[in-house]
PDB file of C-alpha atoms in Angstrom:
ATOM      1  CA  MET A   1     171.420  56.122 -54.465  1.00 71.00           C
ATOM      2  CA  THR A   2     169.392  56.465 -51.269  1.00 83.00           C
ATOM      3  CA  ILE A   3     169.994  59.117 -48.622  1.00 88.00           C
ATOM      4  CA  PRO A   4     172.732  58.042 -46.126  1.00 92.00           C
ATOM      5  CA  SER A   5     171.367  56.670 -42.864  1.00 92.00           C
ATOM      6  CA  SER A   6     173.959  58.092 -40.464  1.00 95.00           C
ATOM      7  CA  ILE A   7     176.426  60.922 -39.971  1.00 96.00           C
ATOM      8  CA  GLU A   8     179.320  58.519 -40.467  1.00 96.00           C
ATOM      9  CA  ASN A   9     177.839  57.383 -43.764  1.00 96.00           C
ATOM     10  CA  VAL A  10     177.648  61.004 -44.912  1.00 96.00           C
ATOM     11  CA  GLN A  11     181.366  61.397 -44.223  1.00 96.00           C
ATOM     12  CA  LYS A  12     182.165  58.163 -46.070  1.00 95.00           C
ATOM     13  CA  LEU A  13     179.927  59.117 -48.978  1.00 95.00           C
ATOM     14  CA  LEU A  14     181.651  62.474 -49.387  1.00 96.00           C
ATOM     15  CA  ALA A  15     185.117  61.001 -48.818  1.00 95.00           C
ATOM     16  CA  ASN A  16     184.471  58.675 -51.771  1.00 95.00           C
ATOM     17  CA  GLN A  17     184.255  61.862 -53.847  1.00 95.00           C
ATOM     18  CA  ASP A  18     187.495  63.189 -52.290  1.00 94.00           C
ATOM     19  CA  TYR A  19     185.543  65.686 -50.181  1.00 96.00           C
ATOM     20  CA  ILE A  20     186.810  65.593 -46.597  1.00 94.00           C
ATOM     21  CA  CYS A  21     184.455  67.094 -44.033  1.00 92.00           C
ATOM     22  CA  ASP A  22     184.502  67.252 -40.245  1.00 93.00           C
ATOM     23  CA  ARG A  23     181.722  65.895 -38.050  1.00 95.00           C
ATOM     24  CA  ALA A  24     180.026  69.287 -37.585  1.00 96.00           C
ATOM     25  CA  LEU A  25     179.537  69.692 -41.341  1.00 96.00           C
ATOM     26  CA  ALA A  26     178.529  66.045 -41.740  1.00 97.00           C
ATOM     27  CA  ILE A  27     175.823  66.492 -39.075  1.00 97.00           C
ATOM     28  CA  VAL A  28     174.200  69.485 -40.803  1.00 97.00           C
ATOM     29  CA  VAL A  29     174.374  67.737 -44.207  1.00 97.00           C
ATOM     30  CA  PHE A  30     172.774  64.622 -42.710  1.00 97.00           C
ATOM     31  CA  LEU A  31     169.973  66.680 -41.163  1.00 97.00           C
ATOM     32  CA  ALA A  32     169.362  68.605 -44.391  1.00 96.00           C
ATOM     33  CA  LEU A  33     169.029  65.332 -46.310  1.00 96.00           C
ATOM     34  CA  LYS A  34     166.897  63.604 -43.693  1.00 95.00           C
ATOM     35  CA  LEU A  35     164.544  66.525 -43.006  1.00 94.00           C
ATOM     36  CA  GLY A  36     164.390  67.792 -46.585  1.00 92.00           C
ATOM     37  CA  GLN A  37     165.437  71.310 -45.570  1.00 94.00           C
ATOM     38  CA  PRO A  38     167.646  73.660 -47.598  1.00 96.00           C
ATOM     39  CA  LEU A  39     171.213  73.947 -46.335  1.00 97.00           C
ATOM     40  CA  PHE A  40     172.678  77.455 -46.126  1.00 97.00           C
ATOM     41  CA  LEU A  41     176.491  77.572 -46.102  1.00 97.00           C
ATOM     42  CA  GLU A  42     178.415  80.748 -45.369  1.00 96.00           C
ATOM     43  CA  GLY A  43     182.157  81.218 -45.314  1.00 94.00           C
ATOM     44  CA  GLU A  44     185.152  82.698 -47.059  1.00 92.00           C
ATOM     45  CA  ALA A  45     185.632  82.004 -50.760  1.00 91.00           C
ATOM     46  CA  GLY A  46     187.465  78.781 -51.534  1.00 91.00           C
ATOM     47  CA  VAL A  47     186.632  76.781 -48.393  1.00 94.00           C
ATOM     48  CA  GLY A  48     184.505  74.146 -50.166  1.00 94.00           C
ATOM     49  CA  LYS A  49     180.928  75.458 -50.110  1.00 96.00           C
ATOM     50  CA  THR A  50     180.276  74.891 -53.799  1.00 96.00           C
ATOM     51  CA  GLU A  51     182.250  71.660 -53.877  1.00 96.00           C
ATOM     52  CA  ILE A  52     179.981  69.980 -51.341  1.00 96.00           C
ATOM     53  CA  ALA A  53     177.034  70.308 -53.731  1.00 97.00           C
ATOM     54  CA  LYS A  54     179.098  68.781 -56.521  1.00 97.00           C
ATOM     55  CA  ALA A  55     180.249  65.958 -54.243  1.00 97.00           C
ATOM     56  CA  LEU A  56     176.705  65.214 -53.058  1.00 96.00           C
ATOM     57  CA  SER A  57     175.419  65.181 -56.619  1.00 96.00           C
ATOM     58  CA  ALA A  58     178.078  62.692 -57.702  1.00 96.00           C
ATOM     59  CA  ALA A  59     177.817  60.562 -54.560  1.00 95.00           C
ATOM     60  CA  LEU A  60     174.021  60.263 -54.712  1.00 95.00           C
ATOM     61  CA  ASN A  61     173.966  59.996 -58.519  1.00 94.00           C
ATOM     62  CA  ARG A  62     171.595  62.964 -58.711  1.00 95.00           C
ATOM     63  CA  ARG A  63     171.543  65.694 -61.314  1.00 95.00           C
ATOM     64  CA  LEU A  64     173.303  68.901 -60.263  1.00 97.00           C
ATOM     65  CA  ILE A  65     171.440  72.086 -61.199  1.00 97.00           C
ATOM     66  CA  ARG A  66     173.384  75.263 -60.536  1.00 97.00           C
ATOM     67  CA  LEU A  67     171.966  78.756 -60.274  1.00 96.00           C
ATOM     68  CA  GLN A  68     174.925  81.127 -60.296  1.00 96.00           C
ATOM     69  CA  CYS A  69     173.809  84.344 -58.637  1.00 95.00           C
ATOM     70  CA  TYR A  70     174.799  87.830 -59.720  1.00 93.00           C
ATOM     71  CA  GLU A  71     173.620  91.404 -59.305  1.00 91.00           C
ATOM     72  CA  GLY A  72     170.377  91.961 -61.225  1.00 90.00           C
ATOM     73  CA  LEU A  73     169.360  88.289 -61.333  1.00 92.00           C
ATOM     74  CA  ASP A  74     165.597  88.080 -61.813  1.00 88.00           C
ATOM     75  CA  VAL A  75     162.816  85.542 -62.302  1.00 84.00           C
ATOM     76  CA  THR A  76     163.349  85.420 -66.070  1.00 84.00           C
ATOM     77  CA  ASN A  77     166.893  84.131 -65.656  1.00 89.00           C
ATOM     78  CA  ALA A  78     166.226  82.022 -62.583  1.00 93.00           C
ATOM     79  CA  VAL A  79     162.884  80.344 -63.371  1.00 91.00           C
ATOM     80  CA  TYR A  80     161.713  80.540 -66.974  1.00 91.00           C
ATOM     81  CA  GLU A  81     161.282  82.637 -70.088  1.00 91.00           C
ATOM     82  CA  TRP A  82     159.495  82.241 -73.396  1.00 90.00           C
ATOM     83  CA  ASN A  83     161.414  81.510 -76.575  1.00 90.00           C
ATOM     84  CA  PHE A  84     160.325  84.692 -78.323  1.00 90.00           C
ATOM     85  CA  GLN A  85     162.133  84.021 -81.607  1.00 90.00           C
ATOM     86  CA  ALA A  86     160.625  80.551 -81.962  1.00 89.00           C
ATOM     87  CA  GLN A  87     157.189  81.964 -81.110  1.00 84.00           C
ATOM     88  CA  MET A  88     157.508  84.625 -83.816  1.00 87.00           C
ATOM     89  CA  ILE A  89     158.502  82.054 -86.422  1.00 86.00           C
ATOM     90  CA  ALA A  90     155.541  79.850 -85.474  1.00 82.00           C
ATOM     91  CA  LEU A  91     153.204  82.867 -85.553  1.00 81.00           C
ATOM     92  CA  ARG A  92     154.325  83.989 -89.011  1.00 83.00           C
ATOM     93  CA  THR A  93     154.090  80.449 -90.335  1.00 81.00           C
ATOM     94  CA  ALA A  94     150.535  80.093 -89.024  1.00 76.00           C
ATOM     95  CA  GLU A  95     149.516  83.468 -90.457  1.00 74.00           C
ATOM     96  CA  ALA A  96     150.976  82.611 -93.836  1.00 76.00           C
ATOM     97  CA  THR A  97     149.231  79.257 -94.075  1.00 75.00           C
ATOM     98  CA  GLY A  98     146.042  80.170 -92.199  1.00 68.00           C
ATOM     99  CA  SER A  99     146.127  76.669 -90.766  1.00 61.00           C
ATOM    100  CA  ILE A 100     145.194  77.428 -87.163  1.00 63.00           C
ATOM    101  CA  GLN A 101     142.526  79.447 -85.338  1.00 66.00           C
ATOM    102  CA  ARG A 102     143.489  82.478 -83.237  1.00 63.00           C
ATOM    103  CA  ASP A 103     142.550  80.926 -79.852  1.00 62.00           C
ATOM    104  CA  ASP A 104     144.295  77.697 -80.718  1.00 67.00           C
ATOM    105  CA  LEU A 105     147.343  79.635 -81.869  1.00 70.00           C
ATOM    106  CA  ARG A 106     147.676  81.418 -78.522  1.00 71.00           C
ATOM    107  CA  SER A 107     147.402  78.102 -76.699  1.00 74.00           C
ATOM    108  CA  GLU A 108     150.092  76.602 -78.912  1.00 79.00           C
ATOM    109  CA  LEU A 109     152.471  79.552 -78.658  1.00 83.00           C
ATOM    110  CA  PHE A 110     152.384  79.471 -74.849  1.00 83.00           C
ATOM    111  CA  SER A 111     152.907  75.745 -74.490  1.00 82.00           C
ATOM    112  CA  SER A 112     155.855  73.839 -73.058  1.00 83.00           C
ATOM    113  CA  GLU A 113     157.312  73.584 -76.558  1.00 86.00           C
ATOM    114  CA  PHE A 114     158.280  77.263 -76.394  1.00 89.00           C
ATOM    115  CA  LEU A 115     159.162  77.378 -72.693  1.00 90.00           C
ATOM    116  CA  ILE A 116     162.820  77.815 -71.765  1.00 91.00           C
ATOM    117  CA  GLU A 117     163.328  76.293 -68.331  1.00 92.00           C
ATOM    118  CA  ARG A 118     165.846  77.935 -66.034  1.00 94.00           C
ATOM    119  CA  PRO A 119     167.422  76.300 -62.924  1.00 95.00           C
ATOM    120  CA  LEU A 120     164.581  76.775 -60.400  1.00 93.00           C
ATOM    121  CA  LEU A 121     161.972  75.326 -62.771  1.00 93.00           C
ATOM    122  CA  GLN A 122     164.293  72.501 -63.801  1.00 93.00           C
ATOM    123  CA  ALA A 123     164.811  71.616 -60.132  1.00 93.00           C
ATOM    124  CA  ILE A 124     161.125  70.924 -59.452  1.00 91.00           C
ATOM    125  CA  ARG A 125     160.604  68.807 -62.548  1.00 89.00           C
ATOM    126  CA  PRO A 126     160.339  65.016 -61.958  1.00 84.00           C
ATOM    127  CA  ASN A 127     163.618  63.156 -62.483  1.00 84.00           C
ATOM    128  CA  GLN A 128     164.094  59.405 -62.855  1.00 84.00           C
ATOM    129  CA  GLN A 129     167.290  59.527 -60.778  1.00 85.00           C
ATOM    130  CA  GLY A 130     165.465  61.193 -57.897  1.00 88.00           C
ATOM    131  CA  ALA A 131     165.293  64.773 -56.674  1.00 91.00           C
ATOM    132  CA  PRO A 132     168.214  66.789 -58.074  1.00 95.00           C
ATOM    133  CA  VAL A 133     170.759  68.791 -56.108  1.00 96.00           C
ATOM    134  CA  LEU A 134     169.957  72.488 -56.572  1.00 97.00           C
ATOM    135  CA  LEU A 135     172.965  74.707 -55.914  1.00 98.00           C
ATOM    136  CA  ILE A 136     172.110  78.401 -55.444  1.00 97.00           C
ATOM    137  CA  ASP A 137     175.636  79.748 -55.489  1.00 97.00           C
ATOM    138  CA  GLU A 138     176.846  83.081 -54.040  1.00 96.00           C
ATOM    139  CA  LEU A 139     173.412  84.309 -52.990  1.00 96.00           C
ATOM    140  CA  ASP A 140     174.970  87.412 -51.471  1.00 95.00           C
ATOM    141  CA  ARG A 141     175.601  88.744 -54.996  1.00 94.00           C
ATOM    142  CA  THR A 142     171.860  89.166 -55.658  1.00 93.00           C
ATOM    143  CA  ASP A 143     169.570  91.930 -54.403  1.00 89.00           C
ATOM    144  CA  GLU A 144     166.710  91.892 -51.894  1.00 87.00           C
ATOM    145  CA  PRO A 145     163.800  91.540 -54.403  1.00 87.00           C
ATOM    146  CA  PHE A 146     165.232  88.272 -55.708  1.00 90.00           C
ATOM    147  CA  GLU A 147     165.897  87.134 -52.158  1.00 89.00           C
ATOM    148  CA  ALA A 148     162.209  87.751 -51.350  1.00 87.00           C
ATOM    149  CA  PHE A 149     161.132  85.725 -54.387  1.00 87.00           C
ATOM    150  CA  LEU A 150     163.460  82.911 -53.384  1.00 89.00           C
ATOM    151  CA  LEU A 151     161.978  82.890 -49.892  1.00 86.00           C
ATOM    152  CA  GLU A 152     158.577  82.067 -51.376  1.00 81.00           C
ATOM    153  CA  ALA A 153     159.981  79.523 -53.820  1.00 84.00           C
ATOM    154  CA  LEU A 154     161.788  77.603 -51.064  1.00 84.00           C
ATOM    155  CA  SER A 155     158.668  77.606 -48.895  1.00 83.00           C
ATOM    156  CA  ASP A 156     156.329  76.009 -51.444  1.00 84.00           C
ATOM    157  CA  PHE A 157     158.659  74.465 -54.039  1.00 88.00           C
ATOM    158  CA  GLN A 158     156.283  75.513 -56.771  1.00 86.00           C
ATOM    159  CA  VAL A 159     156.331  77.909 -59.703  1.00 85.00           C
ATOM    160  CA  THR A 160     153.347  79.661 -61.268  1.00 84.00           C
ATOM    161  CA  ILE A 161     153.474  80.414 -64.981  1.00 86.00           C
ATOM    162  CA  PRO A 162     150.421  82.556 -65.875  1.00 85.00           C
ATOM    163  CA  GLU A 163     149.959  81.004 -69.322  1.00 85.00           C
ATOM    164  CA  ILE A 164     150.314  77.415 -68.084  1.00 85.00           C
ATOM    165  CA  GLY A 165     149.471  77.292 -64.400  1.00 86.00           C
ATOM    166  CA  THR A 166     151.219  76.184 -61.220  1.00 87.00           C
ATOM    167  CA  ILE A 167     153.951  73.541 -61.375  1.00 87.00           C
ATOM    168  CA  ARG A 168     154.664  71.799 -58.071  1.00 89.00           C
ATOM    169  CA  ALA A 169     157.604  69.630 -57.138  1.00 89.00           C
ATOM    170  CA  ALA A 170     156.615  65.977 -56.782  1.00 85.00           C
ATOM    171  CA  GLU A 171     159.746  65.566 -54.646  1.00 89.00           C
ATOM    172  CA  LYS A 172     161.673  68.395 -53.005  1.00 91.00           C
ATOM    173  CA  PRO A 173     165.110  69.002 -54.508  1.00 95.00           C
ATOM    174  CA  ILE A 174     168.192  68.873 -52.289  1.00 96.00           C
ATOM    175  CA  VAL A 175     168.898  72.602 -51.940  1.00 97.00           C
ATOM    176  CA  ILE A 176     172.270  74.082 -51.028  1.00 97.00           C
ATOM    177  CA  LEU A 177     172.694  77.847 -50.836  1.00 97.00           C
ATOM    178  CA  THR A 178     176.100  79.466 -50.478  1.00 97.00           C
ATOM    179  CA  SER A 179     177.242  82.957 -49.516  1.00 96.00           C
ATOM    180  CA  ASN A 180     180.670  84.571 -49.214  1.00 94.00           C
ATOM    181  CA  ARG A 181     179.050  87.071 -46.842  1.00 91.00           C
ATOM    182  CA  THR A 182     179.773  90.169 -48.882  1.00 90.00           C
ATOM    183  CA  ARG A 183     176.397  91.280 -47.493  1.00 91.00           C
ATOM    184  CA  GLU A 184     173.998  89.899 -44.900  1.00 92.00           C
ATOM    185  CA  ILE A 185     171.217  87.595 -46.064  1.00 92.00           C
ATOM    186  CA  HIS A 186     167.778  88.361 -44.600  1.00 89.00           C
ATOM    187  CA  ASP A 187     166.851  86.417 -41.461  1.00 91.00           C
ATOM    188  CA  ALA A 188     163.558  85.256 -42.993  1.00 90.00           C
ATOM    189  CA  LEU A 189     165.428  83.296 -45.650  1.00 91.00           C
ATOM    190  CA  LYS A 190     167.917  81.892 -43.162  1.00 91.00           C
ATOM    191  CA  ARG A 191     165.035  80.620 -41.011  1.00 91.00           C
ATOM    192  CA  ARG A 192     163.933  78.413 -43.913  1.00 91.00           C
ATOM    193  CA  CYS A 193     167.322  76.711 -43.897  1.00 94.00           C
ATOM    194  CA  LEU A 194     169.724  74.769 -41.759  1.00 96.00           C
ATOM    195  CA  TYR A 195     172.774  77.009 -41.284  1.00 97.00           C
ATOM    196  CA  HIS A 196     176.479  76.238 -41.112  1.00 97.00           C
ATOM    197  CA  TRP A 197     179.546  78.468 -41.150  1.00 96.00           C
ATOM    198  CA  LEU A 198     182.293  76.763 -43.161  1.00 95.00           C
ATOM    199  CA  ASP A 199     185.642  77.937 -41.843  1.00 94.00           C
ATOM    200  CA  TYR A 200     189.204  77.299 -42.932  1.00 95.00           C
ATOM    201  CA  PRO A 201     190.231  73.806 -41.770  1.00 95.00           C
ATOM    202  CA  ASP A 202     192.894  73.268 -39.143  1.00 94.00           C
ATOM    203  CA  PHE A 203     196.308  71.876 -40.106  1.00 95.00           C
ATOM    204  CA  GLU A 204     195.380  68.210 -39.899  1.00 95.00           C
ATOM    205  CA  GLY A 205     192.091  68.782 -41.693  1.00 94.00           C
ATOM    206  CA  GLU A 206     193.786  70.599 -44.567  1.00 96.00           C
ATOM    207  CA  MET A 207     196.410  67.852 -44.747  1.00 96.00           C
ATOM    208  CA  ARG A 208     193.661  65.260 -45.192  1.00 96.00           C
ATOM    209  CA  ILE A 209     192.038  67.368 -47.910  1.00 96.00           C
ATOM    210  CA  LEU A 210     195.342  67.790 -49.764  1.00 96.00           C
ATOM    211  CA  SER A 211     196.084  64.087 -49.462  1.00 96.00           C
ATOM    212  CA  ALA A 212     192.701  63.262 -51.004  1.00 95.00           C
ATOM    213  CA  ARG A 213     192.834  65.844 -53.806  1.00 95.00           C
ATOM    214  CA  VAL A 214     196.559  65.737 -54.644  1.00 96.00           C
ATOM    215  CA  PRO A 215     197.665  62.248 -53.557  1.00 96.00           C
ATOM    216  CA  GLN A 216     200.852  62.372 -55.655  1.00 96.00           C
ATOM    217  CA  ALA A 217     202.326  65.085 -53.408  1.00 96.00           C
ATOM    218  CA  SER A 218     204.735  63.706 -50.817  1.00 95.00           C
ATOM    219  CA  LYS A 219     203.823  64.014 -47.170  1.00 95.00           C
ATOM    220  CA  ALA A 220     206.850  66.251 -46.530  1.00 94.00           C
ATOM    221  CA  LEU A 221     205.937  68.678 -49.324  1.00 96.00           C
ATOM    222  CA  SER A 222     202.269  68.626 -48.316  1.00 96.00           C
ATOM    223  CA  ARG A 223     203.186  69.583 -44.760  1.00 96.00           C
ATOM    224  CA  GLN A 224     205.244  72.516 -46.038  1.00 95.00           C
ATOM    225  CA  ILE A 225     202.468  73.667 -48.359  1.00 96.00           C
ATOM    226  CA  VAL A 226     199.732  73.508 -45.724  1.00 97.00           C
ATOM    227  CA  ALA A 227     201.887  75.081 -43.021  1.00 96.00           C
ATOM    228  CA  PHE A 228     202.867  77.958 -45.335  1.00 96.00           C
ATOM    229  CA  VAL A 229     199.281  78.625 -46.453  1.00 96.00           C
ATOM    230  CA  GLN A 230     198.012  78.542 -42.883  1.00 95.00           C
ATOM    231  CA  ARG A 231     200.764  80.946 -41.830  1.00 94.00           C
ATOM    232  CA  LEU A 232     199.930  83.151 -44.827  1.00 94.00           C
ATOM    233  CA  ARG A 233     196.311  83.428 -43.661  1.00 95.00           C
ATOM    234  CA  THR A 234     197.469  85.187 -40.508  1.00 93.00           C
ATOM    235  CA  GLU A 235     198.978  88.019 -42.585  1.00 92.00           C
ATOM    236  CA  ASP A 236     197.153  91.244 -43.401  1.00 92.00           C
ATOM    237  CA  LEU A 237     196.072  90.349 -46.939  1.00 93.00           C
ATOM    238  CA  PHE A 238     193.277  91.679 -49.139  1.00 93.00           C
ATOM    239  CA  LYS A 239     192.223  88.098 -49.957  1.00 93.00           C
ATOM    240  CA  LYS A 240     193.430  85.180 -47.866  1.00 94.00           C
ATOM    241  CA  PRO A 241     194.029  81.927 -49.787  1.00 96.00           C
ATOM    242  CA  GLY A 242     191.306  79.294 -49.465  1.00 94.00           C
ATOM    243  CA  VAL A 243     191.572  75.527 -49.572  1.00 95.00           C
ATOM    244  CA  ALA A 244     191.022  75.668 -53.330  1.00 94.00           C
ATOM    245  CA  GLU A 245     194.208  77.746 -53.625  1.00 96.00           C
ATOM    246  CA  THR A 246     196.102  75.242 -51.446  1.00 97.00           C
ATOM    247  CA  ILE A 247     195.136  72.467 -53.862  1.00 97.00           C
ATOM    248  CA  ASP A 248     196.000  74.546 -56.930  1.00 96.00           C
ATOM    249  CA  TRP A 249     199.353  75.525 -55.454  1.00 97.00           C
ATOM    250  CA  ALA A 250     200.268  71.902 -54.728  1.00 97.00           C
ATOM    251  CA  LYS A 251     199.468  70.975 -58.339  1.00 97.00           C
ATOM    252  CA  CYS A 252     201.597  73.877 -59.631  1.00 97.00           C
ATOM    253  CA  LEU A 253     204.570  72.902 -57.473  1.00 96.00           C
ATOM    254  CA  LEU A 254     204.336  69.287 -58.642  1.00 97.00           C
ATOM    255  CA  ALA A 255     204.116  70.428 -62.274  1.00 97.00           C
ATOM    256  CA  LEU A 256     207.431  72.270 -61.701  1.00 96.00           C
ATOM    257  CA  ASP A 257     208.955  69.139 -60.089  1.00 96.00           C
ATOM    258  CA  VAL A 258     209.390  70.885 -56.736  1.00 95.00           C
ATOM    259  CA  VAL A 259     210.188  68.366 -54.010  1.00 93.00           C
ATOM    260  CA  SER A 260     210.891  70.835 -51.208  1.00 92.00           C
ATOM    261  CA  MET A 261     209.768  74.408 -50.669  1.00 92.00           C
ATOM    262  CA  SER A 262     212.230  77.209 -51.435  1.00 92.00           C
ATOM    263  CA  PRO A 263     211.994  81.007 -51.771  1.00 91.00           C
ATOM    264  CA  ASP A 264     212.419  80.686 -55.545  1.00 92.00           C
ATOM    265  CA  ALA A 265     209.623  78.102 -55.827  1.00 93.00           C
ATOM    266  CA  ILE A 266     207.329  80.370 -53.808  1.00 93.00           C
ATOM    267  CA  ALA A 267     208.186  83.423 -55.932  1.00 91.00           C
ATOM    268  CA  ASP A 268     207.502  81.490 -59.136  1.00 92.00           C
ATOM    269  CA  THR A 269     204.064  80.312 -58.029  1.00 95.00           C
ATOM    270  CA  LEU A 270     202.633  83.069 -55.818  1.00 94.00           C
ATOM    271  CA  GLY A 271     199.907  83.649 -58.399  1.00 94.00           C
ATOM    272  CA  ALA A 272     198.441  80.254 -57.562  1.00 95.00           C
ATOM    273  CA  ILE A 273     197.641  81.248 -53.980  1.00 95.00           C
ATOM    274  CA  LEU A 274     197.344  85.051 -54.066  1.00 95.00           C
ATOM    275  CA  LYS A 275     194.990  86.739 -56.540  1.00 93.00           C
ATOM    276  CA  TYR A 276     195.710  90.426 -55.981  1.00 94.00           C
ATOM    277  CA  GLN A 277     198.899  92.201 -57.052  1.00 94.00           C
ATOM    278  CA  ASP A 278     199.164  94.146 -53.779  1.00 94.00           C
ATOM    279  CA  ASP A 279     199.176  90.848 -51.846  1.00 94.00           C
ATOM    280  CA  ILE A 280     201.743  89.330 -54.210  1.00 93.00           C
ATOM    281  CA  SER A 281     204.015  92.373 -53.929  1.00 92.00           C
ATOM    282  CA  LYS A 282     203.790  92.225 -50.148  1.00 90.00           C
ATOM    283  CA  MET A 283     204.839  88.571 -50.040  1.00 89.00           C
ATOM    284  CA  GLN A 284     207.659  88.633 -52.573  1.00 85.00           C
ATOM    285  CA  GLY A 285     211.350  88.506 -51.731  1.00 81.00           C
ATOM    286  CA  SER A 286     212.476  88.626 -48.125  1.00 85.00           C
ATOM    287  CA  GLU A 287     208.944  88.455 -46.733  1.00 88.00           C
ATOM    288  CA  ALA A 288     208.292  85.072 -48.350  1.00 87.00           C
ATOM    289  CA  LYS A 289     211.656  83.821 -47.075  1.00 89.00           C
ATOM    290  CA  ARG A 290     210.814  85.004 -43.557  1.00 91.00           C
ATOM    291  CA  LEU A 291     207.531  83.106 -43.568  1.00 91.00           C
ATOM    292  CA  LEU A 292     209.190  80.020 -45.026  1.00 91.00           C
ATOM    293  CA  ASP A 293     211.856  80.068 -42.302  1.00 91.00           C
ATOM    294  CA  GLU A 294     209.125  80.294 -39.659  1.00 90.00           C
ATOM    295  CA  VAL A 295     207.224  77.425 -41.265  1.00 89.00           C
ATOM    296  CA  GLN A 296     210.297  75.194 -41.515  1.00 88.00           C
ATOM    297  CA  ALA A 297     211.214  75.924 -37.917  1.00 87.00           C
ATOM    298  CA  SER A 298     207.709  75.047 -36.720  1.00 84.00           C
ATOM    299  CA  ILE A 299     207.644  71.819 -38.765  1.00 85.00           C
ATOM    300  CA  SER A 300     211.046  70.712 -37.427  1.00 74.00           C
ATOM    301  CA  THR A 301     209.838  71.082 -33.832  1.00 71.00           C
ATOM    302  CA  THR A 302     206.653  68.986 -34.344  1.00 64.00           C
TER     303      THR A 302
END
């Protein structure tokens, strides 16, 4: 599918994949697609940063290539490595048979047949469906040396393999980088990208998301769920629930045939929205009932 021609078309395209985005996010996605620039998304965990890459990939019918970042990630795991075991087998076979000259053997051993392509190399390879969507997820988990390498890679969209040469992208991939902001990303890398802070949605926005992702939930239950989660985010918690947790919680409540929120239903399913025992302990019992009473009172007055 071709790149959408307007901001409204971006919203429609993503909505067809059950991804609801506001105009501000749609604008930066439209510009990233139109200008061919990487899109850098920062925000709390669970607000939809990763999901937008998945939605774009499905909507545009492009391959999704994901580079999951972690501490110690290096070029070998991000770009390429040689299949050492296969090379050794080929070397021993050639030595045993004496069927190939030494110079020819080296050329054969360091050919594409023995090259293991990692996400960044895969992303610059030609693709019949068009340029893939390259998701570089949770960049803040890596260290500065990898960040410096990535800065160069995103500038030129090319990879140099000493034994083979330089491989350039015939068409730039659609690049989306995400960060949960556990550390600051260097300004030089941010300057290569269009930037957007993805925040928690407001009440109506989260209602639209829940309606799209869990359409079987009644409007009354959805309002209670969203109102409770939004109230919960104002509490002093180690990890506030994201939109992903709102969706998971709604599915859990439906699986238990809950039609209206109650203290017991909340106590039974707190693990769907809170992921740390200290937070769960804080919200159990009378505290959960207090929040529920506040939520029900606010809903009844609107």
